[in-house]
JSON list of C-alpha atoms in Angstrom, two decimals:
[
{"chain": "A", "resi": 1, "resn": "MET", "atom": "CA", "xyz": [-0.09, 0.13, 0.04]},
{"chain": "A", "resi": 2, "resn": "ARG", "atom": "CA", "xyz": [1.35, 3.39, -1.07]},
{"chain": "A", "resi": 3, "resn": "LYS", "atom": "CA", "xyz": [1.64, 6.31, 1.31]},
{"chain": "A", "resi": 4, "resn": "VAL", "atom": "CA", "xyz": [-0.13, 9.40, -0.03]},
{"chain": "A", "resi": 5, "resn": "PRO", "atom": "CA", "xyz": [2.04, 12.49, -0.40]},
{"chain": "A", "resi": 6, "resn": "LEU", "atom": "CA", "xyz": [1.14, 15.51, 2.09]},
{"chain": "A", "resi": 7, "resn": "GLN", "atom": "CA", "xyz": [0.53, 17.68, -1.12]},
{"chain": "A", "resi": 8, "resn": "GLU", "atom": "CA", "xyz": [-2.36, 15.37, -2.27]},
{"chain": "A", "resi": 9, "resn": "LYS", "atom": "CA", "xyz": [-4.14, 14.89, 1.25]},
{"chain": "A", "resi": 10, "resn": "GLY", "atom": "CA", "xyz": [-7.35, 16.79, 1.82]},
{"chain": "A", "resi": 11, "resn": "THR", "atom": "CA", "xyz": [-7.12, 16.67, 5.58]},
{"chain": "A", "resi": 12, "resn": "LEU", "atom": "CA", "xyz": [-3.97, 16.89, 7.58]},
{"chain": "A", "resi": 13, "resn": "ASN", "atom": "CA", "xyz": [-3.14, 16.67, 11.32]},
{"chain": "A", "resi": 14, "resn": "PRO", "atom": "CA", "xyz": [-1.20, 19.52, 12.87]},
{"chain": "A", "resi": 15, "resn": "ALA", "atom": "CA", "xyz": [2.24, 17.71, 12.65]},
{"chain": "A", "resi": 16, "resn": "GLU", "atom": "CA", "xyz": [1.68, 17.23, 8.90]},
{"chain": "A", "resi": 17, "resn": "THR", "atom": "CA", "xyz": [0.41, 20.79, 8.31]},
{"chain": "A", "resi": 18, "resn": "ALA", "atom": "CA", "xyz": [3.62, 22.27, 10.14]},
{"chain": "A", "resi": 19, "resn": "GLU", "atom": "CA", "xyz": [5.73, 19.98, 7.88]},
{"chain": "A", "resi": 20, "resn": "LEU", "atom": "CA", "xyz": [3.86, 20.84, 4.58]},
{"chain": "A", "resi": 21, "resn": "TYR", "atom": "CA", "xyz": [3.85, 24.50, 5.21]},
{"chain": "A", "resi": 22, "resn": "ASP", "atom": "CA", "xyz": [7.27, 24.75, 7.07]},
{"chain": "A", "resi": 23, "resn": "PHE", "atom": "CA", "xyz": [5.44, 26.24, 10.11]},
{"chain": "A", "resi": 24, "resn": "SER", "atom": "CA", "xyz": [6.54, 26.04, 13.69]},
{"chain": "A", "resi": 25, "resn": "VAL", "atom": "CA", "xyz": [4.50, 23.25, 15.49]},
{"chain": "A", "resi": 26, "resn": "ARG", "atom": "CA", "xyz": [4.17, 25.47, 18.66]},
{"chain": "A", "resi": 27, "resn": "LYS", "atom": "CA", "xyz": [2.92, 28.41, 16.84]},
{"chain": "A", "resi": 28, "resn": "LEU", "atom": "CA", "xyz": [0.52, 26.41, 14.83]},
{"chain": "A", "resi": 29, "resn": "SER", "atom": "CA", "xyz": [-0.61, 24.57, 18.04]},
{"chain": "A", "resi": 30, "resn": "ARG", "atom": "CA", "xyz": [-1.29, 28.17, 19.42]},
{"chain": "A", "resi": 31, "resn": "LEU", "atom": "CA", "xyz": [-3.49, 29.03, 16.24]},
{"chain": "A", "resi": 32, "resn": "LEU", "atom": "CA", "xyz": [-5.46, 25.92, 16.72]},
{"chain": "A", "resi": 33, "resn": "LYS", "atom": "CA", "xyz": [-6.53, 26.76, 20.25]},
{"chain": "A", "resi": 34, "resn": "GLN", "atom": "CA", "xyz": [-8.70, 29.67, 18.87]},
{"chain": "A", "resi": 35, "resn": "LYS", "atom": "CA", "xyz": [-12.31, 29.02, 18.74]},
{"chain": "A", "resi": 36, "resn": "ASN", "atom": "CA", "xyz": [-14.40, 28.89, 15.46]},
{"chain": "A", "resi": 37, "resn": "LEU", "atom": "CA", "xyz": [-11.73, 28.40, 13.14]},
{"chain": "A", "resi": 38, "resn": "PRO", "atom": "CA", "xyz": [-13.34, 27.62, 9.50]},
{"chain": "A", "resi": 39, "resn": "PHE", "atom": "CA", "xyz": [-10.63, 25.10, 8.59]},
{"chain": "A", "resi": 40, "resn": "VAL", "atom": "CA", "xyz": [-10.41, 22.92, 11.75]},
{"chain": "A", "resi": 41, "resn": "LEU", "atom": "CA", "xyz": [-12.31, 19.62, 11.66]},
{"chain": "A", "resi": 42, "resn": "MET", "atom": "CA", "xyz": [-12.95, 17.60, 14.97]},
{"chain": "A", "resi": 43, "resn": "TYR", "atom": "CA", "xyz": [-12.65, 13.86, 14.88]},
{"chain": "A", "resi": 44, "resn": "ASN", "atom": "CA", "xyz": [-13.48, 12.93, 18.50]},
{"chain": "A", "resi": 45, "resn": "LYS", "atom": "CA", "xyz": [-10.87, 14.91, 20.34]},
{"chain": "A", "resi": 46, "resn": "ARG", "atom": "CA", "xyz": [-8.40, 15.21, 17.35]},
{"chain": "A", "resi": 47, "resn": "LYS", "atom": "CA", "xyz": [-8.21, 18.33, 15.53]},
{"chain": "A", "resi": 48, "resn": "LEU", "atom": "CA", "xyz": [-7.59, 17.73, 11.80]},
{"chain": "A", "resi": 49, "resn": "ILE", "atom": "CA", "xyz": [-7.11, 20.58, 9.17]},
{"chain": "A", "resi": 50, "resn": "ASP", "atom": "CA", "xyz": [-9.09, 20.92, 5.83]},
{"chain": "A", "resi": 51, "resn": "ARG", "atom": "CA", "xyz": [-6.33, 21.88, 3.62]},
{"chain": "A", "resi": 52, "resn": "GLU", "atom": "CA", "xyz": [-8.25, 23.59, 0.94]},
{"chain": "A", "resi": 53, "resn": "LYS", "atom": "CA", "xyz": [-9.96, 25.79, 3.71]},
{"chain": "A", "resi": 54, "resn": "PHE", "atom": "CA", "xyz": [-6.60, 26.58, 5.42]},
{"chain": "A", "resi": 55, "resn": "ASP", "atom": "CA", "xyz": [-5.07, 27.81, 2.12]},
{"chain": "A", "resi": 56, "resn": "ALA", "atom": "CA", "xyz": [-7.85, 29.97, 1.67]},
{"chain": "A", "resi": 57, "resn": "TYR", "atom": "CA", "xyz": [-7.56, 31.23, 5.28]},
{"chain": "A", "resi": 58, "resn": "LEU", "atom": "CA", "xyz": [-3.88, 31.95, 4.92]},
{"chain": "A", "resi": 59, "resn": "ARG", "atom": "CA", "xyz": [-4.46, 33.83, 1.48]},
{"chain": "A", "resi": 60, "resn": "PHE", "atom": "CA", "xyz": [-6.52, 36.41, 3.17]},
{"chain": "A", "resi": 61, "resn": "ARG", "atom": "CA", "xyz": [-4.15, 36.63, 6.05]},
{"chain": "A", "resi": 62, "resn": "PRO", "atom": "CA", "xyz": [-0.45, 37.13, 4.44]},
{"chain": "A", "resi": 63, "resn": "GLY", "atom": "CA", "xyz": [0.84, 38.28, 7.77]},
{"chain": "A", "resi": 64, "resn": "LEU", "atom": "CA", "xyz": [-0.11, 35.21, 9.57]},
{"chain": "A", "resi": 65, "resn": "LYS", "atom": "CA", "xyz": [1.60, 32.95, 7.19]},
{"chain": "A", "resi": 66, "resn": "ALA", "atom": "CA", "xyz": [5.00, 34.68, 7.91]},
{"chain": "A", "resi": 67, "resn": "SER", "atom": "CA", "xyz": [4.41, 34.77, 11.64]},
{"chain": "A", "resi": 68, "resn": "LEU", "atom": "CA", "xyz": [3.96, 30.91, 11.60]},
{"chain": "A", "resi": 69, "resn": "ARG", "atom": "CA", "xyz": [7.17, 30.11, 9.79]},
{"chain": "A", "resi": 70, "resn": "ASN", "atom": "CA", "xyz": [9.86, 28.30, 11.67]},
{"chain": "A", "resi": 71, "resn": "GLY", "atom": "CA", "xyz": [12.55, 30.74, 12.71]},
{"chain": "A", "resi": 72, "resn": "GLU", "atom": "CA", "xyz": [16.42, 30.36, 12.50]},
{"chain": "A", "resi": 73, "resn": "PRO", "atom": "CA", "xyz": [17.96, 27.82, 14.96]},
{"chain": "A", "resi": 74, "resn": "LEU", "atom": "CA", "xyz": [19.36, 29.35, 18.06]},
{"chain": "A", "resi": 75, "resn": "TYR", "atom": "CA", "xyz": [22.51, 27.50, 17.83]},
{"chain": "A", "resi": 76, "resn": "LYS", "atom": "CA", "xyz": [24.67, 26.45, 14.94]},
{"chain": "A", "resi": 77, "resn": "ALA", "atom": "CA", "xyz": [24.87, 22.82, 14.30]},
{"chain": "A", "resi": 78, "resn": "ARG", "atom": "CA", "xyz": [28.30, 21.37, 15.39]},
{"chain": "A", "resi": 79, "resn": "SER", "atom": "CA", "xyz": [30.43, 20.39, 12.23]},
{"chain": "A", "resi": 80, "resn": "SER", "atom": "CA", "xyz": [31.83, 16.92, 12.30]},
{"chain": "A", "resi": 81, "resn": "ALA", "atom": "CA", "xyz": [35.28, 18.14, 11.04]},
{"chain": "A", "resi": 82, "resn": "SER", "atom": "CA", "xyz": [37.06, 19.39, 14.26]}
]
């Protein structure tokens, strides 16, 4: 059974959304805590994101997309050549 690529999925969980859009998981979690978001679907206690509605939501809020982006790492990765 083949795994469906994230770009082709209609609904995503928060971790998949963060990976697909290169968002910070924490910042996305903070956004998802808001009430009455048009793109959030509830499945029992799980929050799923309707990708089409989420794209439309981001399209009309250009500053939001930039604020959810992953920042630069605080520390540089150590190089293996020492």
